[in-house]
mmCIF file with all atom_site columns, C-alpha atoms in Angstrom:
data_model
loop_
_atom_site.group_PDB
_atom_site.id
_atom_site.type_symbol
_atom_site.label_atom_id
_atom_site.label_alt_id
_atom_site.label_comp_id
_atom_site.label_asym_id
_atom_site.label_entity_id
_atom_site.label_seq_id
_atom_site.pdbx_PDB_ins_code
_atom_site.Cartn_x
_atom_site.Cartn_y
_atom_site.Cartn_z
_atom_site.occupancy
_atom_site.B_iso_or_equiv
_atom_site.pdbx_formal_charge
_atom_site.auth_seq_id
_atom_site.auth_comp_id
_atom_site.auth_asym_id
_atom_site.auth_atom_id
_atom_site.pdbx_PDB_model_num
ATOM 1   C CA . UNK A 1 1   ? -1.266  13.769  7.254   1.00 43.00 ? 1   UNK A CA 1
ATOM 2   C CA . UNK A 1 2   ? -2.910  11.770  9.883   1.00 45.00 ? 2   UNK A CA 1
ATOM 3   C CA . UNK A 1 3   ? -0.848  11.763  13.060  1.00 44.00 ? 3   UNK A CA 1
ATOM 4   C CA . UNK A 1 4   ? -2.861  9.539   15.206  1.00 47.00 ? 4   UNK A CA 1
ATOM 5   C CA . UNK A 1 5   ? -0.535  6.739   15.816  1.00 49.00 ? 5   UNK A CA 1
ATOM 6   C CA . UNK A 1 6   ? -3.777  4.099   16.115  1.00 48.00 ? 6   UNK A CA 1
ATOM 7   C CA . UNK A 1 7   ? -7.525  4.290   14.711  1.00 48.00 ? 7   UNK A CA 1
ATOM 8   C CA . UNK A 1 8   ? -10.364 2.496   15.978  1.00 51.00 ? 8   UNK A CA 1
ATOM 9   C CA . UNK A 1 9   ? -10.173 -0.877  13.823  1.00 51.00 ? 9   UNK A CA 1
ATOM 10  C CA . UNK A 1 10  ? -6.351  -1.501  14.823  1.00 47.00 ? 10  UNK A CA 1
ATOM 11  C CA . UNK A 1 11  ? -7.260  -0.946  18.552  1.00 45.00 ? 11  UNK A CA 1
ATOM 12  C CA . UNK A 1 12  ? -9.584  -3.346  17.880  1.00 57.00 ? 12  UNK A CA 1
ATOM 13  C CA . UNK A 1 13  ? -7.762  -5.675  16.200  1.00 70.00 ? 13  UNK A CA 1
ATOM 14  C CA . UNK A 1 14  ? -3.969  -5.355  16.248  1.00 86.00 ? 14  UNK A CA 1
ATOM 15  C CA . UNK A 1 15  ? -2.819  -4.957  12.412  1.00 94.00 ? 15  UNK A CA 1
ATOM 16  C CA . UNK A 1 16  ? 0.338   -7.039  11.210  1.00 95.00 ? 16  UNK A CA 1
ATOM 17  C CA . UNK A 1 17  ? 2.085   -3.835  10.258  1.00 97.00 ? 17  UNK A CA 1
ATOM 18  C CA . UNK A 1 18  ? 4.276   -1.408  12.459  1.00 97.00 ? 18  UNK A CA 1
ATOM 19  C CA . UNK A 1 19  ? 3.311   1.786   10.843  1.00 97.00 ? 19  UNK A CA 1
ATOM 20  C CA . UNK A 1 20  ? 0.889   3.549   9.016   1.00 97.00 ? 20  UNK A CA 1
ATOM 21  C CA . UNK A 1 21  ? 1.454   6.833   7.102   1.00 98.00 ? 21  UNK A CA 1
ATOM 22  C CA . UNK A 1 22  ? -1.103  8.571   5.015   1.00 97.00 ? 22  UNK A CA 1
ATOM 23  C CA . UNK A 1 23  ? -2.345  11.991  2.979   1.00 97.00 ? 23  UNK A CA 1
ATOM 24  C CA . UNK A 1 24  ? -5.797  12.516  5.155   1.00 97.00 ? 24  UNK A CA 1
ATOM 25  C CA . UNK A 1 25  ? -9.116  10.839  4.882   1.00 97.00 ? 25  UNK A CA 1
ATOM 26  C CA . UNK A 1 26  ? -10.783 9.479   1.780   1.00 96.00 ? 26  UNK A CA 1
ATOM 27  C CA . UNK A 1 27  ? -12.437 13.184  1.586   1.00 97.00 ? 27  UNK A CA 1
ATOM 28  C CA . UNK A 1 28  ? -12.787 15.853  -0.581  1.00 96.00 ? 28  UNK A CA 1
ATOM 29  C CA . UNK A 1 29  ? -10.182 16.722  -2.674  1.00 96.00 ? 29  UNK A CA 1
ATOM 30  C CA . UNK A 1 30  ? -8.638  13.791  -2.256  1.00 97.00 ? 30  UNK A CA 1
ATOM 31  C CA . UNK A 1 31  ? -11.429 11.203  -3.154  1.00 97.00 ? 31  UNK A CA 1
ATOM 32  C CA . UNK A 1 32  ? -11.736 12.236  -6.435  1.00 97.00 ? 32  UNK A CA 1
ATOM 33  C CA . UNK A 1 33  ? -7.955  12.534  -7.396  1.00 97.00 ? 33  UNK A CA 1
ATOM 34  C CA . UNK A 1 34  ? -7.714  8.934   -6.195  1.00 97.00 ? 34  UNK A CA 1
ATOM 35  C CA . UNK A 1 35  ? -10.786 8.472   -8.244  1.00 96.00 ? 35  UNK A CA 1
ATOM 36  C CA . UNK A 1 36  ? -9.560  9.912   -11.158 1.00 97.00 ? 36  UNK A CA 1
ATOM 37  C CA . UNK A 1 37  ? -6.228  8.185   -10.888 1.00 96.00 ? 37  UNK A CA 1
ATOM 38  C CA . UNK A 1 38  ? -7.246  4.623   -10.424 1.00 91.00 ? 38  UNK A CA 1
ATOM 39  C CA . UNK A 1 39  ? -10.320 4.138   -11.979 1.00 91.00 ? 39  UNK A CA 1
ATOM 40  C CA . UNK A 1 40  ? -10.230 7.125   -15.143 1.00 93.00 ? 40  UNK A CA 1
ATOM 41  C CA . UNK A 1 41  ? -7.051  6.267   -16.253 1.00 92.00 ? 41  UNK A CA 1
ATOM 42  C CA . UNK A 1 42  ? -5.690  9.803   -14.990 1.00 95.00 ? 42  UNK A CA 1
ATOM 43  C CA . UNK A 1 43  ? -2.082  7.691   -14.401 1.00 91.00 ? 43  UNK A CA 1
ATOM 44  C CA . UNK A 1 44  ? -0.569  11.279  -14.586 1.00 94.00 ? 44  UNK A CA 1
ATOM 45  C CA . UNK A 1 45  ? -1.782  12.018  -11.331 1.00 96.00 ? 45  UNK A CA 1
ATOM 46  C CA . UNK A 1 46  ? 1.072   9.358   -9.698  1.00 96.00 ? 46  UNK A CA 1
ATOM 47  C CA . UNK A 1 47  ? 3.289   11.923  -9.370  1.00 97.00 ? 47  UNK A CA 1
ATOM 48  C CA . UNK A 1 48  ? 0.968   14.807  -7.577  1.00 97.00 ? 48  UNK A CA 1
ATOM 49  C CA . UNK A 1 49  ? -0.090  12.400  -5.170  1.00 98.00 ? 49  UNK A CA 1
ATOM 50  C CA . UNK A 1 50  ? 2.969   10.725  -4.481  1.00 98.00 ? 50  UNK A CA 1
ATOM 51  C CA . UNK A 1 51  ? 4.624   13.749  -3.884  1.00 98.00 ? 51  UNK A CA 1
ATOM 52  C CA . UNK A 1 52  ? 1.897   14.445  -1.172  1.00 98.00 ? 52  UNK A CA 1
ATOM 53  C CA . UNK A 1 53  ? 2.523   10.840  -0.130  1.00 98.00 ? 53  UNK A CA 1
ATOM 54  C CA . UNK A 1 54  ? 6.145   12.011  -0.051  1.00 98.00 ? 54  UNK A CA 1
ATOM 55  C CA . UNK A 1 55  ? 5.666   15.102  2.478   1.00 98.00 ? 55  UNK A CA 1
ATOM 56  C CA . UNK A 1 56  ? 3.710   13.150  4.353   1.00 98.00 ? 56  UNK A CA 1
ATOM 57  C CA . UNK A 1 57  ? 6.239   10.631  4.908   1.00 98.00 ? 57  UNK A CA 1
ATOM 58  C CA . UNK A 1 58  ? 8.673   13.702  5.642   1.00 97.00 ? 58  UNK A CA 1
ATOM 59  C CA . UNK A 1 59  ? 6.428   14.761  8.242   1.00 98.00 ? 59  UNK A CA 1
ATOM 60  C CA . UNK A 1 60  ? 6.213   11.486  9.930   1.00 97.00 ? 60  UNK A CA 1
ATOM 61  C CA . UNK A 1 61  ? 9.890   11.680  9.655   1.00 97.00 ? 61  UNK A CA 1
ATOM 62  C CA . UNK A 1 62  ? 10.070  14.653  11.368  1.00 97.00 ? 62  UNK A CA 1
ATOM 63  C CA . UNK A 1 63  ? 7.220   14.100  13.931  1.00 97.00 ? 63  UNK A CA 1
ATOM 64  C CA . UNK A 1 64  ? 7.413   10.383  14.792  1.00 96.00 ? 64  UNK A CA 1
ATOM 65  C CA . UNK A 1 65  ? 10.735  9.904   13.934  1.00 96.00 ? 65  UNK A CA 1
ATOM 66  C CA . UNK A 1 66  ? 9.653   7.238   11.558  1.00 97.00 ? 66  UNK A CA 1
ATOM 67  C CA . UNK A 1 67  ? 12.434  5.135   10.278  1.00 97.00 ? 67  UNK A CA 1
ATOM 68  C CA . UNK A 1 68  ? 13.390  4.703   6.396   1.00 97.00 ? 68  UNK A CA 1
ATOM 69  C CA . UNK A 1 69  ? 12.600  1.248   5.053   1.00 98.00 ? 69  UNK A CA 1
ATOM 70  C CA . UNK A 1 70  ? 15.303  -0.420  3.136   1.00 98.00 ? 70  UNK A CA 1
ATOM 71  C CA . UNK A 1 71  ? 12.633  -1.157  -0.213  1.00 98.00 ? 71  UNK A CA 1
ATOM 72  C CA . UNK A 1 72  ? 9.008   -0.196  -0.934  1.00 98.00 ? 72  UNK A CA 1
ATOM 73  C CA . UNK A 1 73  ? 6.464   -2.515  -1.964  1.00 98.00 ? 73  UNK A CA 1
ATOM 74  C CA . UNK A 1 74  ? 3.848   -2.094  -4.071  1.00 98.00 ? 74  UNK A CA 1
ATOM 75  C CA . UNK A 1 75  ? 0.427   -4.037  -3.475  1.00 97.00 ? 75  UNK A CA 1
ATOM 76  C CA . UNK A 1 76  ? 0.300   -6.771  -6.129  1.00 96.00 ? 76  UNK A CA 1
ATOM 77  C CA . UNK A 1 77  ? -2.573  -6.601  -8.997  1.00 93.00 ? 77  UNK A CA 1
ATOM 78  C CA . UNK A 1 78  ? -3.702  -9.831  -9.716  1.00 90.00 ? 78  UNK A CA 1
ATOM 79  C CA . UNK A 1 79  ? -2.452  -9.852  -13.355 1.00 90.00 ? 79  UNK A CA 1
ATOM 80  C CA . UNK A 1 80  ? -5.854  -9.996  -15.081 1.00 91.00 ? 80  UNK A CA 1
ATOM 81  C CA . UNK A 1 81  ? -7.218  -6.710  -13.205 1.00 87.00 ? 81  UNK A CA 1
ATOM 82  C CA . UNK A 1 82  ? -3.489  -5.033  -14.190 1.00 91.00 ? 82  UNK A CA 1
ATOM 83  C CA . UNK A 1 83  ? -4.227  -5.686  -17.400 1.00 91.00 ? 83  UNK A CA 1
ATOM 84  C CA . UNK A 1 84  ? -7.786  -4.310  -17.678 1.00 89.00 ? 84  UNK A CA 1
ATOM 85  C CA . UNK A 1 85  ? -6.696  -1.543  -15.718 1.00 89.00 ? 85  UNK A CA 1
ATOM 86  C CA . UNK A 1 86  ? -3.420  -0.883  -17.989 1.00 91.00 ? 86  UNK A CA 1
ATOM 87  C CA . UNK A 1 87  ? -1.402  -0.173  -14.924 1.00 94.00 ? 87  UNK A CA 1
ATOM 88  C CA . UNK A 1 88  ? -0.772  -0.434  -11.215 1.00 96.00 ? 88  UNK A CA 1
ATOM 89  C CA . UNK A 1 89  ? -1.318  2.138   -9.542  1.00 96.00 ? 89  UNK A CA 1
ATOM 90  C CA . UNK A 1 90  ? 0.506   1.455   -6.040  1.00 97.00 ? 90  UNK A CA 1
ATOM 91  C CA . UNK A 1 91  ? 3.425   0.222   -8.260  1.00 98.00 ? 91  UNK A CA 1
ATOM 92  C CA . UNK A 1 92  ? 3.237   3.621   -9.983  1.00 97.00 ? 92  UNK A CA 1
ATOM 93  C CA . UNK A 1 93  ? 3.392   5.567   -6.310  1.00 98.00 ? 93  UNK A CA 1
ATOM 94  C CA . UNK A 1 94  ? 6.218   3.389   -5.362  1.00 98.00 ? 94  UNK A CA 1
ATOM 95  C CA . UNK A 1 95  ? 8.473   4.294   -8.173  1.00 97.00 ? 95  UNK A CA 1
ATOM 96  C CA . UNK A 1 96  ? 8.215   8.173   -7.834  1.00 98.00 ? 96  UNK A CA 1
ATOM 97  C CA . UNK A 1 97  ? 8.766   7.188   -4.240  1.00 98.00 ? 97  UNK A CA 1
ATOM 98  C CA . UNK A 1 98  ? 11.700  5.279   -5.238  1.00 98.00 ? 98  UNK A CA 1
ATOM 99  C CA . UNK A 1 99  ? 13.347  8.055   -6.981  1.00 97.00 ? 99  UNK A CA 1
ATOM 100 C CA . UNK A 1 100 ? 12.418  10.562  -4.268  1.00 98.00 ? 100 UNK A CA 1
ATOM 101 C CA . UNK A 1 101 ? 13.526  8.843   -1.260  1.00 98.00 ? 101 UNK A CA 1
ATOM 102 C CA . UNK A 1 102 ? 16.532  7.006   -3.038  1.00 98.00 ? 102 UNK A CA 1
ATOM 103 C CA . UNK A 1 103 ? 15.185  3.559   -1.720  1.00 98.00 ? 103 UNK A CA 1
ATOM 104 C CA . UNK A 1 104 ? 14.694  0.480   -4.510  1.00 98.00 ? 104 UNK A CA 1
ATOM 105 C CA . UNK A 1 105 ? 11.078  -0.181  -4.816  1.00 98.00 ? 105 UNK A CA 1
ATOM 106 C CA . UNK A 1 106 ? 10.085  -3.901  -6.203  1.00 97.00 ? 106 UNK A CA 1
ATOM 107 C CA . UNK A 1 107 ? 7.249   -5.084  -7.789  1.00 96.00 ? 107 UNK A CA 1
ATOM 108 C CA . UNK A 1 108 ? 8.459   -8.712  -8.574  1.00 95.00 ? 108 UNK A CA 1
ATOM 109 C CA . UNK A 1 109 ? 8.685   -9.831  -4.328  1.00 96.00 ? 109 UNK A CA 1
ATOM 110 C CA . UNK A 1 110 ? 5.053   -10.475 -4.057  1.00 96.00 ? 110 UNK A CA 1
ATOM 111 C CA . UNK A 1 111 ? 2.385   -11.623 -6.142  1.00 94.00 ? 111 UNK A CA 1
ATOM 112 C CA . UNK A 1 112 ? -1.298  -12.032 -6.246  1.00 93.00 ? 112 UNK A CA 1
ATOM 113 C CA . UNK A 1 113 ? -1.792  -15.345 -6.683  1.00 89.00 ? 113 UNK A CA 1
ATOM 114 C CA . UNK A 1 114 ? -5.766  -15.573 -6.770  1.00 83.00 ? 114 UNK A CA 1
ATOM 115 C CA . UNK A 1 115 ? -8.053  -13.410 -8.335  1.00 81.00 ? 115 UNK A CA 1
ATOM 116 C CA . UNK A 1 116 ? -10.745 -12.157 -6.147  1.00 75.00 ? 116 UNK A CA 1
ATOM 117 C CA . UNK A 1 117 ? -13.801 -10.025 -6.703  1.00 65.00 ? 117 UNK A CA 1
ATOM 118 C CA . UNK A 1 118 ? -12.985 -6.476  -5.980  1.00 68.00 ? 118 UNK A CA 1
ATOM 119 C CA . UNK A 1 119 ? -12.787 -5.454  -1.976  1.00 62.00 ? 119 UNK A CA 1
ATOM 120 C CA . UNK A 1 120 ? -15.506 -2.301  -2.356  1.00 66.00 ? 120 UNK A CA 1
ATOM 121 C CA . UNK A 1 121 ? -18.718 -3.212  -0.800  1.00 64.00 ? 121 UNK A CA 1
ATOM 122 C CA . UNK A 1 122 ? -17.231 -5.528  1.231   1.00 65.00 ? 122 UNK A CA 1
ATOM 123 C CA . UNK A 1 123 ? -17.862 -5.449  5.258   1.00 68.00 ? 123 UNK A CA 1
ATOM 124 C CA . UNK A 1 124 ? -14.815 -6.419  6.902   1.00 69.00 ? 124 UNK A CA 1
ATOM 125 C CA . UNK A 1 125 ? -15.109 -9.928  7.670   1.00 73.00 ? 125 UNK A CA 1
ATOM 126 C CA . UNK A 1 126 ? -16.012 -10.592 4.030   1.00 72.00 ? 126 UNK A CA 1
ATOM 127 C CA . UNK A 1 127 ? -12.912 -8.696  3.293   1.00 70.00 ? 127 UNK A CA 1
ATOM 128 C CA . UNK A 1 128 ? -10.706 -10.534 5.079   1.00 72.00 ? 128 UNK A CA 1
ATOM 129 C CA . UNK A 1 129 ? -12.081 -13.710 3.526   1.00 73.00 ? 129 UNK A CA 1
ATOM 130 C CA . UNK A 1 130 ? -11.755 -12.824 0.078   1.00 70.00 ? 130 UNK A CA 1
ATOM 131 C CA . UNK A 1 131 ? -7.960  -12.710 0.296   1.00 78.00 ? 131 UNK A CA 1
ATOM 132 C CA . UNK A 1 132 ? -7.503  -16.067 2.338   1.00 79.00 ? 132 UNK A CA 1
ATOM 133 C CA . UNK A 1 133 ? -4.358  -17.139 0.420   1.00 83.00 ? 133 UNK A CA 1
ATOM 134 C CA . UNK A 1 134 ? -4.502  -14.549 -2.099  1.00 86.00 ? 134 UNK A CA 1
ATOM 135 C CA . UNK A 1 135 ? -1.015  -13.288 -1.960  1.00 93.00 ? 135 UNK A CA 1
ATOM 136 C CA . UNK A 1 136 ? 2.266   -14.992 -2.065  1.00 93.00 ? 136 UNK A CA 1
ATOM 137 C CA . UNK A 1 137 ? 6.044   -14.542 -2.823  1.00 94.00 ? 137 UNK A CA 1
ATOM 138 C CA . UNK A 1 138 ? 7.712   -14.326 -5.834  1.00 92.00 ? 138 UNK A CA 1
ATOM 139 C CA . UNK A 1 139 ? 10.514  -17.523 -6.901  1.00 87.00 ? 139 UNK A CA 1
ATOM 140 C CA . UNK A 1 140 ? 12.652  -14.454 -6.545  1.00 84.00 ? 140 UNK A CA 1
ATOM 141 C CA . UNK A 1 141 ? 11.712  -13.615 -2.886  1.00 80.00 ? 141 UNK A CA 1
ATOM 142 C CA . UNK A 1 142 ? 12.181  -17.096 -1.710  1.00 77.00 ? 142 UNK A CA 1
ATOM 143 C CA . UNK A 1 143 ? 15.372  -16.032 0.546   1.00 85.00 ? 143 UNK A CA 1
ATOM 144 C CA . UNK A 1 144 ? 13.349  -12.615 1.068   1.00 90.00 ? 144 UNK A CA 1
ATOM 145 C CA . UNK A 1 145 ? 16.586  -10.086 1.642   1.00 91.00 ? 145 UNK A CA 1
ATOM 146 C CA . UNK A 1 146 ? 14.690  -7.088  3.627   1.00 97.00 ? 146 UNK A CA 1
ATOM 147 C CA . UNK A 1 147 ? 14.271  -7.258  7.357   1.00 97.00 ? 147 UNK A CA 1
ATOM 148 C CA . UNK A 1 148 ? 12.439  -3.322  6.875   1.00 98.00 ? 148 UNK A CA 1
ATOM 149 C CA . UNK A 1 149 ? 9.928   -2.694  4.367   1.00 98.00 ? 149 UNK A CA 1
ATOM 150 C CA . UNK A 1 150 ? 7.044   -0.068  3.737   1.00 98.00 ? 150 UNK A CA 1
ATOM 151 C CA . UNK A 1 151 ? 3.864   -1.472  1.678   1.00 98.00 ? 151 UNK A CA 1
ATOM 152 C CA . UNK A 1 152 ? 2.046   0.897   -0.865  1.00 98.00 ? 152 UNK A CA 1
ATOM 153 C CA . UNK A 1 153 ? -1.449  1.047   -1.376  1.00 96.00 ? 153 UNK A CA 1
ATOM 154 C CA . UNK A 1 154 ? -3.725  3.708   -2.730  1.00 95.00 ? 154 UNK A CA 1
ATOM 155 C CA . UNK A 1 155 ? -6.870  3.097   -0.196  1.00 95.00 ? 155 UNK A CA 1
ATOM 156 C CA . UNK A 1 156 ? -6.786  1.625   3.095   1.00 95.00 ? 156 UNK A CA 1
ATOM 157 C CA . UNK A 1 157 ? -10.357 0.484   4.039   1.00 89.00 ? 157 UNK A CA 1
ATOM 158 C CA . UNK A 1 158 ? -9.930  -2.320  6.405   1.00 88.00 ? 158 UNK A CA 1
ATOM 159 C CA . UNK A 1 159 ? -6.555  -2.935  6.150   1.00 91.00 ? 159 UNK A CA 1
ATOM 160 C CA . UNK A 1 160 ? -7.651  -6.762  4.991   1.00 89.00 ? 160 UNK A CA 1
ATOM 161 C CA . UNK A 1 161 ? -5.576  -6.632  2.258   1.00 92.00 ? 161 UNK A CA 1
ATOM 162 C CA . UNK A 1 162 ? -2.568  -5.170  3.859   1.00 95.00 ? 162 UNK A CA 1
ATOM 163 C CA . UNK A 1 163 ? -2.317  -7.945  6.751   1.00 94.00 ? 163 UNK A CA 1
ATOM 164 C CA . UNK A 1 164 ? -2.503  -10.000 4.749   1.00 93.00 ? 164 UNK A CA 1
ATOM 165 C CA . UNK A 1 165 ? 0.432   -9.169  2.801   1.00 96.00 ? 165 UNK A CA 1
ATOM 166 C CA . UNK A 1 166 ? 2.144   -7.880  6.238   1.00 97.00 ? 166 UNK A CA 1
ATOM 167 C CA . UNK A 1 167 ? 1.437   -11.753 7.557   1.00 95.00 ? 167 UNK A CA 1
ATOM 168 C CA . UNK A 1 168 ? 3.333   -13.461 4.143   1.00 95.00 ? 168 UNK A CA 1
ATOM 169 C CA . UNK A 1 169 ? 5.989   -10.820 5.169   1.00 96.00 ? 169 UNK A CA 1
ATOM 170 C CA . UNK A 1 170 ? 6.236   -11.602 9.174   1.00 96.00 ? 170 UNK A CA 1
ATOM 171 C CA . UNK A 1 171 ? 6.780   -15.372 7.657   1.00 94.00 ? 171 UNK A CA 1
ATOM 172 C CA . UNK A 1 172 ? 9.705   -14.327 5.494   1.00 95.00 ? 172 UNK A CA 1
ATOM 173 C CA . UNK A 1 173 ? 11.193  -12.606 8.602   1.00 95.00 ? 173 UNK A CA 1
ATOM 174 C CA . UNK A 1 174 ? 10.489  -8.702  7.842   1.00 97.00 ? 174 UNK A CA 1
ATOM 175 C CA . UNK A 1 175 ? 11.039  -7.364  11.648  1.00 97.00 ? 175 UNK A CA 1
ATOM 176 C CA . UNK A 1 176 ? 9.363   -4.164  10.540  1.00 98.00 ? 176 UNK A CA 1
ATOM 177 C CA . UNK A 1 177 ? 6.470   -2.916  8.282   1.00 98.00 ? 177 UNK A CA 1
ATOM 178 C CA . UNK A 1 178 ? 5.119   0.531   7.403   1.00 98.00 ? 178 UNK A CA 1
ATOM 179 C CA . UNK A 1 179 ? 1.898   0.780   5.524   1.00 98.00 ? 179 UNK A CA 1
ATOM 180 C CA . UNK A 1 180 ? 2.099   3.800   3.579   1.00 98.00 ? 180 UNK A CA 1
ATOM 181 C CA . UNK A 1 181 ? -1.124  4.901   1.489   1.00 98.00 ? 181 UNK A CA 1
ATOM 182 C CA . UNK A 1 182 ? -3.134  8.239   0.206   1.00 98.00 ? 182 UNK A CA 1
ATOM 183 C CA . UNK A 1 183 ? -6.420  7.502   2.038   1.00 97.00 ? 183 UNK A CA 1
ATOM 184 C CA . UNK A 1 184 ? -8.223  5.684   4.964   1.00 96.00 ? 184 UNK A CA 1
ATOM 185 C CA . UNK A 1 185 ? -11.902 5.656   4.786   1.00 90.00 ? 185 UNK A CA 1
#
């Protein structure tokens, strides 16, 4: 795990989330589990890499003294993509989490309302445009219960898609949010 508590895009612009906890660097190994896993259908691989997730988390823990969150959410598919892809693989993460940590993890809180063209390739501005309005909360998140929550993702480029999220989240009156993920590029 990373334990640099900033990197060079969030000190220069401040991200909507508290905390960020990852495996490493979108290198070698890693890159082509993650590869594997999202992209080759290799869904098996959820529970290797969320149990490196998971120590990872334990070392922040033990480090940082980060803070359990009180639910884990996975980032939203928009449902078309979920379906090509046959899964989601954050939501997959999140659930061995789940079980793991003993903390619910919901996939029903936030959804992604508009269907945008896929973030790779993207510079960062463009990135941050393509999700304008892209996510928002479920009927059943209207009175959103959490005031602590950790978002899953598999690769955080930008972070675009994660502010995002954080920002719908900040509105519903989360006081705290931890970005938890298996890569930054």
């Amino acid at each position: 795990m990373e334990n640099a508590l900033h990197c060079g895009n969030c000190l220069q612009q401040e991200p909507a989330w508290d905390r960020m906890v990852i495996i490493g660097r979108y290198n070698e190994p890693l890159s082509t589990l993650i590869h594997r896993f999202k992209f080759q259908k290799q869904f098996q691989l959820d529970r290797t890499l969320a149990r490196l997730l998971y120590l990872a988390i334990r070392e922040a823990r033990r480090n940082h003294q980060l803070p359990l969150p009180e639910v884990i959410l996975p980032v939203p598919l928009h449902h078309v993509r979920q379906w090509q892809r046959g899964y989601n693989q954050a939501d997959l993460l999140a659930h061995q989490l789940s079980s793991w940590l003993k903390i619910p993890a919901k996939n029903d809180l936030i959804i992604r309302a508009k269907r945008t063209p896929t973030q790779r390739g993207l510079s960062a501005k463009d990135r941050r445009q393509n999700l304008k309005n892209a996510f928002q909360l479920s009927a059943k998140a209207r009175d959103f219960p959490y005031r602590h929550v950790a978002l899953i993702d598999d690769v955080i480029t930008t972070g675009a898609t994660l502010n995002e999220i954080a920002k719908l989240l900040r509105k519903a009156n989360v006081t705290h949010i931890q970005v938890w993920g298996l890569a930054r590029t």
